[in-house]
PDB file of C-alpha atoms and ligand atoms in Angstrom:
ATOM      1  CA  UNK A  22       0.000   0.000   0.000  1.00 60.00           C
ATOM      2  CA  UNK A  23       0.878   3.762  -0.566  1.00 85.00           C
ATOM      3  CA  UNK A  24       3.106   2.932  -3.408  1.00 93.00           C
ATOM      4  CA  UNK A  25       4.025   5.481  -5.387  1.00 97.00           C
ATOM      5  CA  UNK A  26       2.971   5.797  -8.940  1.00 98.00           C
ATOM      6  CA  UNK A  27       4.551   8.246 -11.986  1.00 98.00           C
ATOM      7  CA  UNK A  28       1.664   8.690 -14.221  1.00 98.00           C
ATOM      8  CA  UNK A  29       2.768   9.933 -17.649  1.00 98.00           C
ATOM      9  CA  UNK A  30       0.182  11.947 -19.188  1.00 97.00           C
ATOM     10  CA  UNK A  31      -0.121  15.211 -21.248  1.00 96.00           C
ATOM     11  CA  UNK A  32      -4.615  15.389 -21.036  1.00 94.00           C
ATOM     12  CA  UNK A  33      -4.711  17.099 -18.150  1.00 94.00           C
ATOM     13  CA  UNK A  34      -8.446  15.842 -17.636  1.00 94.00           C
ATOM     14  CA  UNK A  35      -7.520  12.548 -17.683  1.00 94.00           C
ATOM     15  CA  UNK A  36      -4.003  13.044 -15.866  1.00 96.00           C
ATOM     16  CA  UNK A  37      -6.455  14.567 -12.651  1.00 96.00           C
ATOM     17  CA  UNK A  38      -8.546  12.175 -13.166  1.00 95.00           C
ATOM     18  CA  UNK A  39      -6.566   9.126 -12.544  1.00 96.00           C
ATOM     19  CA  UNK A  40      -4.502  11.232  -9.865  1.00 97.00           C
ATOM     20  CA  UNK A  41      -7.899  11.420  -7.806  1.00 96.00           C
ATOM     21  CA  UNK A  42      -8.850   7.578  -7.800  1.00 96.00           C
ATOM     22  CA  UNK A  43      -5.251   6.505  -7.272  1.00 97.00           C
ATOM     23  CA  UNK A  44      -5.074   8.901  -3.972  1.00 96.00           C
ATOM     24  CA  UNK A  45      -8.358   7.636  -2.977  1.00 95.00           C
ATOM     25  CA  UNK A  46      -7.202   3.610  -3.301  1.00 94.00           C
ATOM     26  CA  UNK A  47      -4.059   4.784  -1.243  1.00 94.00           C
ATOM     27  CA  UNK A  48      -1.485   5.284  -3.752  1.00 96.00           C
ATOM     28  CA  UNK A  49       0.629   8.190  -4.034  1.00 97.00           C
ATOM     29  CA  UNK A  50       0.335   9.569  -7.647  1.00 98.00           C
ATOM     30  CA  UNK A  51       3.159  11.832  -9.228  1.00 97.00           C
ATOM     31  CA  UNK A  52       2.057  13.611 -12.442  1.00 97.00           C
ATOM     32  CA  UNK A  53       4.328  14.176 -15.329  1.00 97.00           C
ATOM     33  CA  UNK A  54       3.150  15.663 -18.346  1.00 96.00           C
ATOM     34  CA  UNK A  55       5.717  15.585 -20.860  1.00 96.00           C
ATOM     35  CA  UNK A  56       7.799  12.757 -22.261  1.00 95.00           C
ATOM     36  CA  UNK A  57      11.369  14.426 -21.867  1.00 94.00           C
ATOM     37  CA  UNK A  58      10.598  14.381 -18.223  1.00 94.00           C
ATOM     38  CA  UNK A  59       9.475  10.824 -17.753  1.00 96.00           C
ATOM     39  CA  UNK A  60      13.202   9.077 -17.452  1.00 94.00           C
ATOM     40  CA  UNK A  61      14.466  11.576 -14.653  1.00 93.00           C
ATOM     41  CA  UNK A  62      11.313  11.711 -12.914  1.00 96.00           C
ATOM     42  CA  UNK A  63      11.418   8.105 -12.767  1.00 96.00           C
ATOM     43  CA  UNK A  64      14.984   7.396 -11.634  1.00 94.00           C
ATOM     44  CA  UNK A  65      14.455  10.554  -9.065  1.00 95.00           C
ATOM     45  CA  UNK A  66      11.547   9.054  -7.473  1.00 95.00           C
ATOM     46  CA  UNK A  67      11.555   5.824  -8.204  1.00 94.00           C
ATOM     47  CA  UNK A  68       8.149   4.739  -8.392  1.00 96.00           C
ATOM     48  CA  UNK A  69       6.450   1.159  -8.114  1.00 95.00           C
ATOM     49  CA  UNK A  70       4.559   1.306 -11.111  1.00 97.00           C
ATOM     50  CA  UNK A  71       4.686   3.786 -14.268  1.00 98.00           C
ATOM     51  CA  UNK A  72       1.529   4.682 -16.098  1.00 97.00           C
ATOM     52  CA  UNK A  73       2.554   5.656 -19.755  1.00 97.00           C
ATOM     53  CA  UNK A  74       0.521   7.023 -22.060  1.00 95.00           C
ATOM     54  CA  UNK A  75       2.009   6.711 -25.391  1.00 92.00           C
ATOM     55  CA  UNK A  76       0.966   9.925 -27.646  1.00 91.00           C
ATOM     56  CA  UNK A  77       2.761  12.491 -25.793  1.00 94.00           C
ATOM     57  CA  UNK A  78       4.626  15.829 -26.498  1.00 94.00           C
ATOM     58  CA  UNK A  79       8.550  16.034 -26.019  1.00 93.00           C
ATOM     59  CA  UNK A  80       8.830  12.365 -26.638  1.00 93.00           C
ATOM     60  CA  UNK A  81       6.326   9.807 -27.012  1.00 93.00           C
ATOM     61  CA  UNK A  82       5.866   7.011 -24.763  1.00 94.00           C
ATOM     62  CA  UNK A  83       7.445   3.989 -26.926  1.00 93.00           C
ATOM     63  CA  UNK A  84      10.936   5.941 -26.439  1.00 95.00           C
ATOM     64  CA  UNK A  85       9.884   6.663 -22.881  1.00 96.00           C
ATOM     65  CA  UNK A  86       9.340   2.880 -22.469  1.00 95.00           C
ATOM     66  CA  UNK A  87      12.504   2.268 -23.867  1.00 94.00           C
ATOM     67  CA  UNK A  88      14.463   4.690 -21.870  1.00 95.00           C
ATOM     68  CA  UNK A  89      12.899   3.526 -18.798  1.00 95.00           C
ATOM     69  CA  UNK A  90      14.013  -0.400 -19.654  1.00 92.00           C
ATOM     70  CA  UNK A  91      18.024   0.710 -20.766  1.00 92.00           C
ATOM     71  CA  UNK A  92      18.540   1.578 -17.384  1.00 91.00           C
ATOM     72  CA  UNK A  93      19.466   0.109 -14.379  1.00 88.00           C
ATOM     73  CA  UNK A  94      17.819   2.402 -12.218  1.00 89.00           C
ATOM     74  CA  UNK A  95      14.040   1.946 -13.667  1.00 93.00           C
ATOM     75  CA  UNK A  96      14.426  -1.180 -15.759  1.00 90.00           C
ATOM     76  CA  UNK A  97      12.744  -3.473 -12.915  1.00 89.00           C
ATOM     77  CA  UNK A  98       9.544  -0.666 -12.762  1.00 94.00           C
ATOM     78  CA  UNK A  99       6.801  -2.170 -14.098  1.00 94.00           C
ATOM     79  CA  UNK A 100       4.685  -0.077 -16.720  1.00 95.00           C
ATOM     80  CA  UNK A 101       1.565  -0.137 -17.985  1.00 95.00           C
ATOM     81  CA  UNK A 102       0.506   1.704 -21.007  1.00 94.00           C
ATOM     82  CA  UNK A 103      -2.446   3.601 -21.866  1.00 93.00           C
ATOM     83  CA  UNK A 104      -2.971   3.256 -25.398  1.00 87.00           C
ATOM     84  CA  UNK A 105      -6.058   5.248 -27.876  1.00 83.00           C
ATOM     85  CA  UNK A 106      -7.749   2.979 -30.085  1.00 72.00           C
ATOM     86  CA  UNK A 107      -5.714   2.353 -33.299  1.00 73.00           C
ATOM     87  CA  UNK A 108      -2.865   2.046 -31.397  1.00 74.00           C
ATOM     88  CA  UNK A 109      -2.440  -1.693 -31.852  1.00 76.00           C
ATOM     89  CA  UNK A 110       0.802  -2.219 -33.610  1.00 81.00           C
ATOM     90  CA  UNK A 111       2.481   0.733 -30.170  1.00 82.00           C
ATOM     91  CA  UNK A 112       0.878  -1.801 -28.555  1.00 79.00           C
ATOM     92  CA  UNK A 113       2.544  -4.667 -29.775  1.00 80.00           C
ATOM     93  CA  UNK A 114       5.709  -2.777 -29.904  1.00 82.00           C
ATOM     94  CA  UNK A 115       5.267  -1.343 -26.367  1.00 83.00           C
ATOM     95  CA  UNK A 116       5.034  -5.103 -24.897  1.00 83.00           C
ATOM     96  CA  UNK A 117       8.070  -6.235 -26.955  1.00 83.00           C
ATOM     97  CA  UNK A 118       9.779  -3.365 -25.562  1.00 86.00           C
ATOM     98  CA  UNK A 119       8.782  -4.450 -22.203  1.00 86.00           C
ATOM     99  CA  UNK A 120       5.936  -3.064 -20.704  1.00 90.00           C
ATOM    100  CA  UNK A 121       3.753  -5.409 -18.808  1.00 88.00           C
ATOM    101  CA  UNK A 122       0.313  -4.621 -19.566  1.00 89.00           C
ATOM    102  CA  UNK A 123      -1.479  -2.178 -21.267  1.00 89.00           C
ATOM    103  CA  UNK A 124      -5.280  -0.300 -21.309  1.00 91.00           C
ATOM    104  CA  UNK A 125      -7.038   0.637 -24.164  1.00 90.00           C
ATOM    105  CA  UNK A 126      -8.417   4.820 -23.748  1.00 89.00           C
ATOM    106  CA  UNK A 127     -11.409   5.205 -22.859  1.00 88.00           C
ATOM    107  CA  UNK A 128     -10.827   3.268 -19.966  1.00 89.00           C
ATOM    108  CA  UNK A 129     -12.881   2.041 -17.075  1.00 89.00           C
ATOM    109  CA  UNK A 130     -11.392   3.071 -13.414  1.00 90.00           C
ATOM    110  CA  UNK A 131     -12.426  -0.233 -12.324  1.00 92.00           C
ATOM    111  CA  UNK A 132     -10.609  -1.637 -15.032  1.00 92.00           C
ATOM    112  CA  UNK A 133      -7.396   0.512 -14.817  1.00 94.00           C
ATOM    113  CA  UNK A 134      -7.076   0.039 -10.983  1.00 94.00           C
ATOM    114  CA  UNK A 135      -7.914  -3.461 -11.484  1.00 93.00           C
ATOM    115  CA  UNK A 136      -4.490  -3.771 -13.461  1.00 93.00           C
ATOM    116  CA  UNK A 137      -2.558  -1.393 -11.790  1.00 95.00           C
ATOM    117  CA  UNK A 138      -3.324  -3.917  -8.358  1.00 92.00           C
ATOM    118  CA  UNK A 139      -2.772  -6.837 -10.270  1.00 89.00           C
ATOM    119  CA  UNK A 140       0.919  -5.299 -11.873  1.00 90.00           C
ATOM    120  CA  UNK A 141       2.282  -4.369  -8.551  1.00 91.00           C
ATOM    121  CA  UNK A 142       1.343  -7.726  -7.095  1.00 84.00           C
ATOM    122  CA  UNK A 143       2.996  -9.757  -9.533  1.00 82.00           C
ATOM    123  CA  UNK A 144       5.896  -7.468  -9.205  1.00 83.00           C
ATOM    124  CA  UNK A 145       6.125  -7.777  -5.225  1.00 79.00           C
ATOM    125  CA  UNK A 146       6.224 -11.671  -5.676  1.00 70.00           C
ATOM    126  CA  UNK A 147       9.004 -10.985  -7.874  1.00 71.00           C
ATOM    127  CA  UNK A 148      10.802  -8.723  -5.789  1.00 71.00           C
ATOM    128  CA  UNK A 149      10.442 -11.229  -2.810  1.00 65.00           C
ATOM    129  CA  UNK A 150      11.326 -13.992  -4.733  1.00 61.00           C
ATOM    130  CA  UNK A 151      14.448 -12.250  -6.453  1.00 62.00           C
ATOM    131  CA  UNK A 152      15.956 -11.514  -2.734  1.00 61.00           C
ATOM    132  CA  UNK A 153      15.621 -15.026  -1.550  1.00 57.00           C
ATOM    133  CA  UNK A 154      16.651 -13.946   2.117  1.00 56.00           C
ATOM    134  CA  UNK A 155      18.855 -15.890   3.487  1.00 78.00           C
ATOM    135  CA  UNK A 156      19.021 -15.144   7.260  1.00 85.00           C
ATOM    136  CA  UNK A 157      16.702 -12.618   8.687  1.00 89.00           C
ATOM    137  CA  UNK A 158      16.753 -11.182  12.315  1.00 89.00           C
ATOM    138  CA  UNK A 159      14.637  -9.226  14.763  1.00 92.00           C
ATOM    139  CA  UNK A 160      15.423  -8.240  18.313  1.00 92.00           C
ATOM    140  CA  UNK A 161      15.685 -12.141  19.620  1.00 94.00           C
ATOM    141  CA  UNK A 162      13.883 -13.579  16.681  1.00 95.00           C
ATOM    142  CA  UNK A 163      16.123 -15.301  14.174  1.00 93.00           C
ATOM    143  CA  UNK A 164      15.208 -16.488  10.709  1.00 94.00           C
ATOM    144  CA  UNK A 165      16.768 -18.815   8.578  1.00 90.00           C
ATOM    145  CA  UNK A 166      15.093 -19.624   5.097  1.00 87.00           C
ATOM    146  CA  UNK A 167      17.385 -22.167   3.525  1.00 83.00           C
ATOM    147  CA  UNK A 168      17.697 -24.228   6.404  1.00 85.00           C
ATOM    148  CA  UNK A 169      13.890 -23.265   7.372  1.00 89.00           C
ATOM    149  CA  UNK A 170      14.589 -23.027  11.168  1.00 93.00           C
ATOM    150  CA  UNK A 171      13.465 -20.009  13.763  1.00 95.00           C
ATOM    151  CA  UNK A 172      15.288 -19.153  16.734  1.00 95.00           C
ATOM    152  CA  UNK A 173      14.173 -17.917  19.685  1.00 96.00           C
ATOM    153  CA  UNK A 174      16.548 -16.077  22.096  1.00 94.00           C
ATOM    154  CA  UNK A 175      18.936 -18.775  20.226  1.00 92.00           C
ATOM    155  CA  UNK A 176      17.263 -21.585  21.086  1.00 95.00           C
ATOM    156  CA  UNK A 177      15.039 -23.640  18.265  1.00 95.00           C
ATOM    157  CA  UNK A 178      11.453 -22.052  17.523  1.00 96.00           C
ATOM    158  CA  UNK A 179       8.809 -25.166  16.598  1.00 94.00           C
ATOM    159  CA  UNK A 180       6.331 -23.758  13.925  1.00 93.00           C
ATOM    160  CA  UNK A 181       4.025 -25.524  11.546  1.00 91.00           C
ATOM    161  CA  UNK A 182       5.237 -24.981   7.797  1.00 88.00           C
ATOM    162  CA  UNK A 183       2.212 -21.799   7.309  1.00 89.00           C
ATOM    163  CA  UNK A 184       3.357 -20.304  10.460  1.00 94.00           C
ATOM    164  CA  UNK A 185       7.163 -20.289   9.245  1.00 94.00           C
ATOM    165  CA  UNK A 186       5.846 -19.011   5.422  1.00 92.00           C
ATOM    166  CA  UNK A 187       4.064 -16.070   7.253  1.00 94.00           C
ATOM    167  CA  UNK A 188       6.785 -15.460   9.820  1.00 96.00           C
ATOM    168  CA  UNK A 189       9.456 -15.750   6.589  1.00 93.00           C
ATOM    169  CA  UNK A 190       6.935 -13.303   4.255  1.00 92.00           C
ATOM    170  CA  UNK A 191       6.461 -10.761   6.695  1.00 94.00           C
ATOM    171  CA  UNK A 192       9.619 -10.635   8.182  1.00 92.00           C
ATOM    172  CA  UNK A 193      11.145 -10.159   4.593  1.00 87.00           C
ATOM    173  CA  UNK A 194       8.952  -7.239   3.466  1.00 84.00           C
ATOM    174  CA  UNK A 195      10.252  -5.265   5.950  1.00 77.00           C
ATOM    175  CA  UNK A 196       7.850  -3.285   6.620  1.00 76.00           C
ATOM    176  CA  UNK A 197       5.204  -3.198   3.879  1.00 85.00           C
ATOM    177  CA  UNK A 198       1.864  -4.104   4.899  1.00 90.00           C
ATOM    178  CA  UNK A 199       1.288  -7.663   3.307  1.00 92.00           C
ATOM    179  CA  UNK A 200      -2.741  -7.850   2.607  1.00 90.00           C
ATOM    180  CA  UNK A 201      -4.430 -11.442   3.848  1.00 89.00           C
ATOM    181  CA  UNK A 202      -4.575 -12.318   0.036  1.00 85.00           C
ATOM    182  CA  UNK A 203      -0.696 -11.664  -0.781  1.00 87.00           C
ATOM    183  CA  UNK A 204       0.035 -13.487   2.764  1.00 90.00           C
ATOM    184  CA  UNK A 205      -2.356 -16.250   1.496  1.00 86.00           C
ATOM    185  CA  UNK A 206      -0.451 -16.587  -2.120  1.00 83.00           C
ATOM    186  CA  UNK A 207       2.766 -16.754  -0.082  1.00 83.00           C
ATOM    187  CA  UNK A 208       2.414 -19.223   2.396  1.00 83.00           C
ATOM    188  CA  UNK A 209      -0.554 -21.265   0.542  1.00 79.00           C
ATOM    189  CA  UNK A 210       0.508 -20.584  -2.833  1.00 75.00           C
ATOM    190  CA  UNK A 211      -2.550 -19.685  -3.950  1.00 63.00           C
ATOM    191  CA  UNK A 212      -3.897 -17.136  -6.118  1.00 57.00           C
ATOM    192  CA  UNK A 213      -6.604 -15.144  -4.612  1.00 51.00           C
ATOM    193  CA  UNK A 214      -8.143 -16.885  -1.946  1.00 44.00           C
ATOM    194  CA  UNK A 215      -9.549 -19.633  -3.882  1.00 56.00           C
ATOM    195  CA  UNK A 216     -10.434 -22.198  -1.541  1.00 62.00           C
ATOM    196  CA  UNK A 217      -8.941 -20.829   2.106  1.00 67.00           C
ATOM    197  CA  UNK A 218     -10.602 -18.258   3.246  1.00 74.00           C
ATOM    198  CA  UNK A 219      -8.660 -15.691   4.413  1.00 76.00           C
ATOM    199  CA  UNK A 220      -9.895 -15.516   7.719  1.00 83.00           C
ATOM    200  CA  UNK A 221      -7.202 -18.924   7.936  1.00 85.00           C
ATOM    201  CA  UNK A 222      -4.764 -16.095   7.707  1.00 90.00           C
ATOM    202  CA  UNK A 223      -5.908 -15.208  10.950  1.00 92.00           C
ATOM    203  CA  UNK A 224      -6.208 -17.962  12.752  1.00 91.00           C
ATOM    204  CA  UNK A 225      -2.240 -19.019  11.685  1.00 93.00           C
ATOM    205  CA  UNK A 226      -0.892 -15.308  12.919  1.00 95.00           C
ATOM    206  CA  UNK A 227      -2.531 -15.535  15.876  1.00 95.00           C
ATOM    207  CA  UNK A 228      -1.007 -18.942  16.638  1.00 95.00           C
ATOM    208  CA  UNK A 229       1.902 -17.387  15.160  1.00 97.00           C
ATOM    209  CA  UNK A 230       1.942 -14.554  17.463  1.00 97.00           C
ATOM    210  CA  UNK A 231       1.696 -16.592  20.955  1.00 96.00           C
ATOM    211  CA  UNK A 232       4.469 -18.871  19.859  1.00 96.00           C
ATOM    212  CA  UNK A 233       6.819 -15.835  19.628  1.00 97.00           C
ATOM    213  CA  UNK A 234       5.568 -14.674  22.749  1.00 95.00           C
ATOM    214  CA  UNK A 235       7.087 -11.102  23.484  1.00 94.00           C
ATOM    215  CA  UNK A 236       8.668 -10.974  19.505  1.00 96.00           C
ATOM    216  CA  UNK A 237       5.039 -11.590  19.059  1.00 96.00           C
ATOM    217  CA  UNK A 238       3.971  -8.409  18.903  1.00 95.00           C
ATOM    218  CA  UNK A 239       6.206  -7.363  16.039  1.00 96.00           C
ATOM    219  CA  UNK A 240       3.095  -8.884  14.189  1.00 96.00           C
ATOM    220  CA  UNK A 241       1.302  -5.581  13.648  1.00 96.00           C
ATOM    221  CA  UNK A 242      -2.446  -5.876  12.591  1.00 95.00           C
ATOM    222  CA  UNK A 243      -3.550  -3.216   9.943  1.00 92.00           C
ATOM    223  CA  UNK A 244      -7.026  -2.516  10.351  1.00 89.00           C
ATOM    224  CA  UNK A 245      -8.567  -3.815   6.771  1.00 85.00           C
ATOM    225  CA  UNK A 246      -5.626  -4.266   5.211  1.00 87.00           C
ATOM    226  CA  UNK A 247      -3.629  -7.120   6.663  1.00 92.00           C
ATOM    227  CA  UNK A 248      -0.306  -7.455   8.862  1.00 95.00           C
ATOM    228  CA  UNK A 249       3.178  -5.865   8.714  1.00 94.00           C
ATOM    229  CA  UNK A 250       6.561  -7.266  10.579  1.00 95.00           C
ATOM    230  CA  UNK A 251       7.700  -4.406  12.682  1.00 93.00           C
ATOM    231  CA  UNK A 252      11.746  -5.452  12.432  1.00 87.00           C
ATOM    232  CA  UNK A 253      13.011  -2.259  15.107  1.00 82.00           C
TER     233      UNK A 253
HETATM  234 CA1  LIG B 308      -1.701  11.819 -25.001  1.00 89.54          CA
END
């Protein structure tokens, strides 16, 4: 939650009008309305997600796109364009030059945010799963993923294998707030909530939470949004 988002968009209309529903799902939009400005605004504040709409003054959003994937610093920020009708064959060329999704003007605001959720979650998983942490720590709580052991003021923490996924998913996101659903995908693999409600999620972290007994309350419930680790 509160990522922030570079929205790259000359129609000021529309520019506002995505600002306003981003703000009000929790996401902090920055507004750029010229191409020559996208790069540096993007390596400056490094966003989670870039919005890129493709007919733009200064330089138009295909060479945006590509600037934003030949470097380092913005290569691994997802985009999603925001293409007019009749731009199919940007939009081809937009995906080949790696953009991960796109949505065809006039959009739906259900629809847009609908992506711009589903982008950043498959890009958290990525992240997560890219940084493989090895050993994590927290005041007397000790973590280790490749040998999949806890410790406890050193000595050996017993936890079931959802307990350790949660313990291991929150304690790695530092601390992001990790929604029931991504907690669910990470320690049941699931997309979604499919089957396990996500009330389950529940039920483990507060099992969870008395087995760590005073680390325990690094769990931190966010009111209807989910849990974060707090690692201080
Ligand atoms: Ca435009």
């Amino acid at each position: 939650m509160n990522e922030k988002i570079l929205v790259v968009e000359d129609e000021k209309d529309i520019a506002r009008m995505i600002e306003y529903n981003l703000k009000k799902e929790g996401y902090r939009p920055v507004l750029v309305h010229d191409g020559s400005y996208a790069a540096l605004t993007a390596a400056k504040e490094k966003p989670a997600l870039v919005l890129l709409d493709l007919m733009l003054p200064g330089l138009d959003g295909l060479e945006v796109c590509r600037r934003l994937k030949a470097d380092a610093k913005t290569s691994a920020i997802p985009i999603i364009m925001l293409t007019a009708k009749g731009e199919e064959s940007d939009k081809v060329l937009g995906l080949g030059l790696g953009a991960d999704d796109y949505v065809t003007k006039p959009f739906g605001l259900k629809e847009l945010l609908a992506r711009v959720q589903a982008v950043l979650r498959r890009a958290s998983v990525k992240a997560a799963a890219a940084e493989a942490p090895g050993k994590l720590k927290a005041g007397t709580l000790e973590l280790d993923a490749a040998k999949v052991q806890v410790r406890l003021k050193g000595g050996p923490l017993e936890l079931t294998s959802k307990e350790f996924e949660l313990l291991k998913a929150l304690m790695a996101c530092g601390d992001r707030v990790l929604t029931r659903e991504e907690l669910l995908e990470k320690a049941w693999g699931l997309d979604a909530s499919l089957e396990v409600e996500t009330r389950t999620v529940d039920v483990h972290i507060g099992t969870l939470r008395k087995k760590l007994g005073k680390e325990g309350r690094r769990i931190i419930t966010v009111k209807n949004y989910g849990y974060r680790f707090d690692g201080e």
